[in-house]
Rosetta silent file (secondary structure, phi, psi, omega in degrees, C-alpha in Angstrom):
SEQUENCE: XXXXXXXXXXXXXXXXXXXXXXXXXXXXXXXXXXXXXXXXXXXXXXXXXXXXXXXXXXXXXXXXXXXXXXXXXXXXXXXXXXXXXXXXXXXXXXXXXXXXXXXXXXXXXXXXXXXXXXXXXXXXXXXXXXXXXXXXXXXX
SCORE:     score description
SCORE:     0.000 S_00000001
   1 L     0.000  -22.668 -172.542  120.303   60.258  -24.019 S_00000001
   2 H   -69.073  -46.177 -179.477  118.274   60.221  -20.990 S_00000001
   3 H   -56.180  -36.122 -176.457  118.523   63.996  -20.626 S_00000001
   4 H   -70.565  -46.360 -176.612  117.568   64.467  -24.251 S_00000001
   5 H   -64.173  -40.683  175.256  114.545   62.284  -24.136 S_00000001
   6 H   -56.939  -46.346  179.321  113.314   64.173  -21.097 S_00000001
   7 H   -61.882  -49.252 -178.218  113.735   67.521  -22.953 S_00000001
   8 H   -56.589  -51.769 -178.465  112.010   66.007  -26.076 S_00000001
   9 H   -63.271  -48.687  179.393  108.908   64.890  -24.182 S_00000001
  10 H   -58.015  -30.802 -176.297  108.713   68.035  -22.268 S_00000001
  11 H   -78.022  -33.483  175.853  109.007   70.292  -25.425 S_00000001
  12 H   -59.973  -35.893 -178.242  106.067   68.091  -27.002 S_00000001
  13 L  -110.686   23.750  170.321  103.776   69.508  -24.160 S_00000001
  14 L    68.044   21.472 -177.818  105.104   72.855  -23.995 S_00000001
  15 L   -94.217  -28.295  166.743  106.654   72.428  -20.639 S_00000001
  16 L  -124.502  159.673 -179.493  110.191   73.424  -21.933 S_00000001
  17 L   -88.709  156.373 -179.359  110.420   75.206  -25.392 S_00000001
  18 H   -58.998  -28.732  179.760  111.647   73.485  -28.502 S_00000001
  19 H   -60.367  -39.566 -179.289  114.497   76.006  -28.202 S_00000001
  20 H   -75.410  -33.059  170.520  115.565   74.507  -24.980 S_00000001
  21 H   -60.032  -51.343  171.417  115.433   71.062  -26.407 S_00000001
  22 H   -48.748  -61.371 -177.553  117.492   72.295  -29.375 S_00000001
  23 H   -58.887  -33.040  176.136  120.043   73.816  -27.019 S_00000001
  24 H   -76.650  -36.962  170.217  120.415   70.625  -24.991 S_00000001
  25 H   -60.856  -42.595 -179.738  120.863   68.591  -28.183 S_00000001
  26 H   -55.494  -54.603 -171.963  123.418   71.158  -29.503 S_00000001
  27 H   -60.836  -54.947  178.483  125.268   70.926  -26.168 S_00000001
  28 H   -56.912  -36.979 -178.503  125.324   67.054  -26.147 S_00000001
  29 H   -63.072  -57.958  179.580  126.281   66.989  -29.902 S_00000001
  30 H   -56.818  -28.780 -178.327  129.213   69.342  -29.413 S_00000001
  31 H   -83.069   -9.864 -169.945  130.477   67.230  -26.506 S_00000001
  32 L  -149.891   57.358 -163.046  130.112   64.113  -28.574 S_00000001
  33 L   -78.868   -2.922  172.617  130.065   64.950  -32.493 S_00000001
  34 L   -86.496    3.690 -178.837  130.919   61.336  -33.427 S_00000001
  35 L   -82.168  119.639 -169.746  127.634   60.123  -32.002 S_00000001
  36 H   -78.920  -27.689  174.359  125.644   59.141  -34.828 S_00000001
  37 H   -65.656  -38.706  179.404  122.281   59.295  -33.071 S_00000001
  38 H   -66.738  -41.437 -174.344  122.940   62.967  -31.885 S_00000001
  39 H   -67.594  -50.773 -174.635  123.982   63.822  -35.570 S_00000001
  40 H   -60.785  -35.916 -179.524  120.593   62.194  -36.944 S_00000001
  41 H   -72.090  -33.309  177.890  118.657   64.241  -34.235 S_00000001
  42 H   -62.187  -34.537  169.543  120.518   67.432  -35.185 S_00000001
  43 H   -70.382  -20.103 -174.795  118.876   67.041  -38.725 S_00000001
  44 L   -94.555  126.888 -177.865  115.512   66.374  -37.547 S_00000001
  45 L   -96.266  -14.880 -179.187  113.196   69.377  -37.118 S_00000001
  46 L   -89.999  111.081 -179.201  110.055   67.560  -36.128 S_00000001
  47 H   -65.810  -38.755  168.298  110.004   67.002  -32.330 S_00000001
  48 H   -53.740  -40.588  172.664  107.590   64.067  -32.660 S_00000001
  49 H   -65.342  -42.173  173.570  109.996   62.369  -35.114 S_00000001
  50 H   -51.056  -62.772 -169.152  112.881   63.204  -32.699 S_00000001
  51 H   -60.073  -39.171  176.096  111.086   61.470  -29.871 S_00000001
  52 H   -55.311  -43.157  176.247  110.182   58.541  -32.034 S_00000001
  53 H   -60.316  -46.513  179.800  113.889   58.262  -33.068 S_00000001
  54 H   -60.828  -51.278 -172.812  115.061   58.417  -29.446 S_00000001
  55 H   -64.935  -39.370 -177.869  112.597   56.005  -28.117 S_00000001
  56 H   -73.417  -15.452 -170.245  113.476   53.391  -30.945 S_00000001
  57 H  -109.459   -1.368 -174.740  117.167   53.822  -30.503 S_00000001
  58 L   -80.949  141.497  175.114  117.529   53.736  -26.782 S_00000001
  59 L   -96.097   93.948  176.422  119.016   50.561  -25.169 S_00000001
  60 L   -54.871  -25.127  168.826  116.647   50.424  -22.188 S_00000001
  61 L   -51.026  -42.495 -176.476  119.016   47.821  -20.646 S_00000001
  62 L  -109.965    8.246 -172.266  121.539   50.469  -19.979 S_00000001
  63 L   -86.753  138.544 -174.096  119.233   53.459  -19.738 S_00000001
  64 L   -91.107   97.516  177.202  119.470   55.330  -16.374 S_00000001
  65 H   -61.213  -41.538 -173.708  115.646   55.739  -15.342 S_00000001
  66 H   -74.511  -31.576  174.842  116.541   57.739  -12.244 S_00000001
  67 H   -68.973  -41.536  168.553  118.486   60.289  -14.148 S_00000001
  68 H   -49.462  -55.186  179.638  115.618   60.591  -16.703 S_00000001
  69 H   -58.845  -45.443  171.730  113.216   60.934  -13.797 S_00000001
  70 H   -52.878  -44.063 -178.251  115.219   63.498  -12.003 S_00000001
  71 H   -77.076  -40.306  179.133  115.387   65.742  -14.931 S_00000001
  72 H   -66.164  -51.892 -170.306  111.741   65.230  -16.032 S_00000001
  73 H   -67.270  -39.647 -175.734  110.279   65.754  -12.547 S_00000001
  74 H   -61.064  -35.872  177.536  112.515   68.872  -11.871 S_00000001
  75 H   -73.874  -34.162 -173.560  111.151   70.520  -15.107 S_00000001
  76 H   -67.376  -45.797  179.172  107.588   69.391  -14.441 S_00000001
  77 H   -56.234  -28.338  172.257  107.839   70.990  -11.045 S_00000001
  78 H   -70.335  -45.076 -177.482  108.840   74.474  -12.498 S_00000001
  79 H   -60.267  -48.947  178.486  106.020   74.151  -14.982 S_00000001
  80 H   -57.230  -42.122 -176.180  103.577   73.322  -12.003 S_00000001
  81 H   -70.174  -23.398  174.900  104.657   76.371  -10.021 S_00000001
  82 H   -96.627   -4.371 -175.391  103.912   78.511  -13.068 S_00000001
  83 L   -98.890  107.278  177.814  100.813   76.956  -14.200 S_00000001
  84 L   -67.921  -24.962 -175.026   97.672   78.590  -12.613 S_00000001
  85 L  -104.781  104.908 -177.324   95.210   76.073  -13.874 S_00000001
  86 H   -56.522  -37.522 -178.257   95.474   72.616  -12.095 S_00000001
  87 H   -68.649  -44.252 -173.732   93.167   70.927  -14.646 S_00000001
  88 H   -72.410  -35.468  170.658   95.260   72.041  -17.664 S_00000001
  89 H   -62.587  -54.325  169.479   98.479   70.908  -15.721 S_00000001
  90 H   -37.390  -52.702 -173.047   96.590   67.573  -14.949 S_00000001
  91 H   -66.187  -46.056 -177.922   95.714   67.022  -18.630 S_00000001
  92 H   -62.983  -41.551  178.129   99.331   67.694  -19.706 S_00000001
  93 H   -59.656  -38.489 -175.496  100.627   65.203  -17.145 S_00000001
  94 H   -66.859  -50.446  175.239   98.275   62.493  -18.032 S_00000001
  95 H   -55.511  -41.108  179.748   99.111   62.944  -21.815 S_00000001
  96 H   -64.065  -40.690 -174.710  102.828   62.882  -20.915 S_00000001
  97 H   -64.091  -37.953 -176.051  102.286   59.714  -18.889 S_00000001
  98 H   -66.834  -33.997 -171.805  100.445   58.099  -21.908 S_00000001
  99 H   -94.267   -6.676 -176.249  103.390   58.826  -24.190 S_00000001
 100 L   -69.779  142.221  172.747  106.170   57.598  -21.873 S_00000001
 101 L   -50.348  147.030  178.203  107.771   54.170  -23.003 S_00000001
 102 H   -53.771  -35.559  179.659  105.841   51.398  -21.556 S_00000001
 103 H   -61.870  -24.012 -179.593  108.869   50.330  -19.393 S_00000001
 104 H   -89.042  -31.465 -176.702  108.623   53.703  -17.632 S_00000001
 105 H   -53.578  -36.841 -169.233  104.820   53.936  -17.442 S_00000001
 106 L   -92.072  -11.209  179.512  104.687   51.308  -14.659 S_00000001
 107 L   -85.434  142.323  171.948  107.611   52.857  -12.632 S_00000001
 108 L   -79.474  146.073    1.551  107.228   55.368   -9.780 S_00000001
 109 L   -94.860   21.925 -177.336  106.894   58.238   -9.801 S_00000001
 110 L   -76.703  -33.022 -175.184  105.824   58.170  -13.430 S_00000001
 111 H   -58.110  -39.713 -173.521  102.879   55.742  -12.781 S_00000001
 112 H   -68.775  -15.781  173.452  101.337   58.267  -10.288 S_00000001
 113 H   -74.386   -6.274  173.464  100.888   60.785  -13.168 S_00000001
 114 H   -76.499  -17.584 -179.482   98.326   58.366  -14.507 S_00000001
 115 L  -139.311    8.875  177.678   95.923   59.008  -11.624 S_00000001
 116 L   -61.142  -20.568  178.792   97.154   62.156   -9.776 S_00000001
 117 L  -102.379   12.343  170.011   94.195   64.009  -11.167 S_00000001
 118 H   -48.670  -41.611 -179.867   91.546   61.487  -10.070 S_00000001
 119 H   -70.457  -12.928  173.499   90.449   63.602   -7.049 S_00000001
 120 H   -65.482  -27.881  179.746   89.609   66.464   -9.433 S_00000001
 121 H   -61.690  -21.545  179.769   86.536   64.404  -10.537 S_00000001
 122 H  -111.625   15.422 -179.152   85.103   65.035   -6.970 S_00000001
 123 L    64.378   37.527 -175.738   86.422   68.624   -6.875 S_00000001
 124 L  -106.606   77.837  177.247   89.333   67.766   -4.495 S_00000001
 125 H   -65.919  -33.201  177.113   91.906   69.997   -5.819 S_00000001
 126 H   -59.570  -39.787 -178.475   93.834   69.885   -2.486 S_00000001
 127 H   -75.373  -40.246  179.206   94.366   66.089   -2.686 S_00000001
 128 H   -47.628  -55.537 -175.194   95.412   66.495   -6.357 S_00000001
 129 H   -60.816  -39.868  174.102   97.942   68.968   -5.434 S_00000001
 130 H   -57.091  -43.670 -178.743   99.334   66.727   -2.477 S_00000001
 131 H   -59.225  -50.892  176.034   99.728   63.992   -4.995 S_00000001
 132 H   -58.534  -46.984 -174.994  101.758   66.042   -7.452 S_00000001
 133 H   -64.294  -31.861  175.768  103.881   67.453   -4.703 S_00000001
 134 H   -61.998  -45.713 -178.518  104.652   63.887   -3.486 S_00000001
 135 H   -65.954  -31.389 -170.667  105.903   63.128   -7.029 S_00000001
 136 H   -78.470  -20.260 -176.836  108.077   66.334   -6.948 S_00000001
 137 H  -100.846    2.140 -176.107  109.692   65.068   -3.740 S_00000001
 138 L   -52.929  -45.701 -174.283  110.164   61.511   -5.025 S_00000001
 139 L   -89.896    4.527 -174.422  113.990   61.852   -5.718 S_00000001
 140 L   -90.890    0.000    0.000  114.817   63.825   -2.533 S_00000001
């Protein structure tokens, strides 16, 4: 479920396509067709509702935050490398952070997404990029 939640969040912000999310869901469902949560998500076509469903049905006690983080950060890094506008990227990252489950918002490297764009307010793009690049290296 960690992988699916990462893809759902990323598709909400256009970092991965809804097609990629759907393919990931299909793969997980085909591997585990008796999983009622995956079946319910197969029927849901609204990505926002899918995220809500996943968020409300996850057992955060057994949830693998590191696995979720590795998947999320790897995809964000690809998006960063393809996004020429650091301000647009930063806005998406802050919005992403705002919508993460509260239990994840205060964990690193996610918490850093809440302030990584602060140096842009004084036109320090280089510092902002260094902060994002430190996030990308968090799991290495």
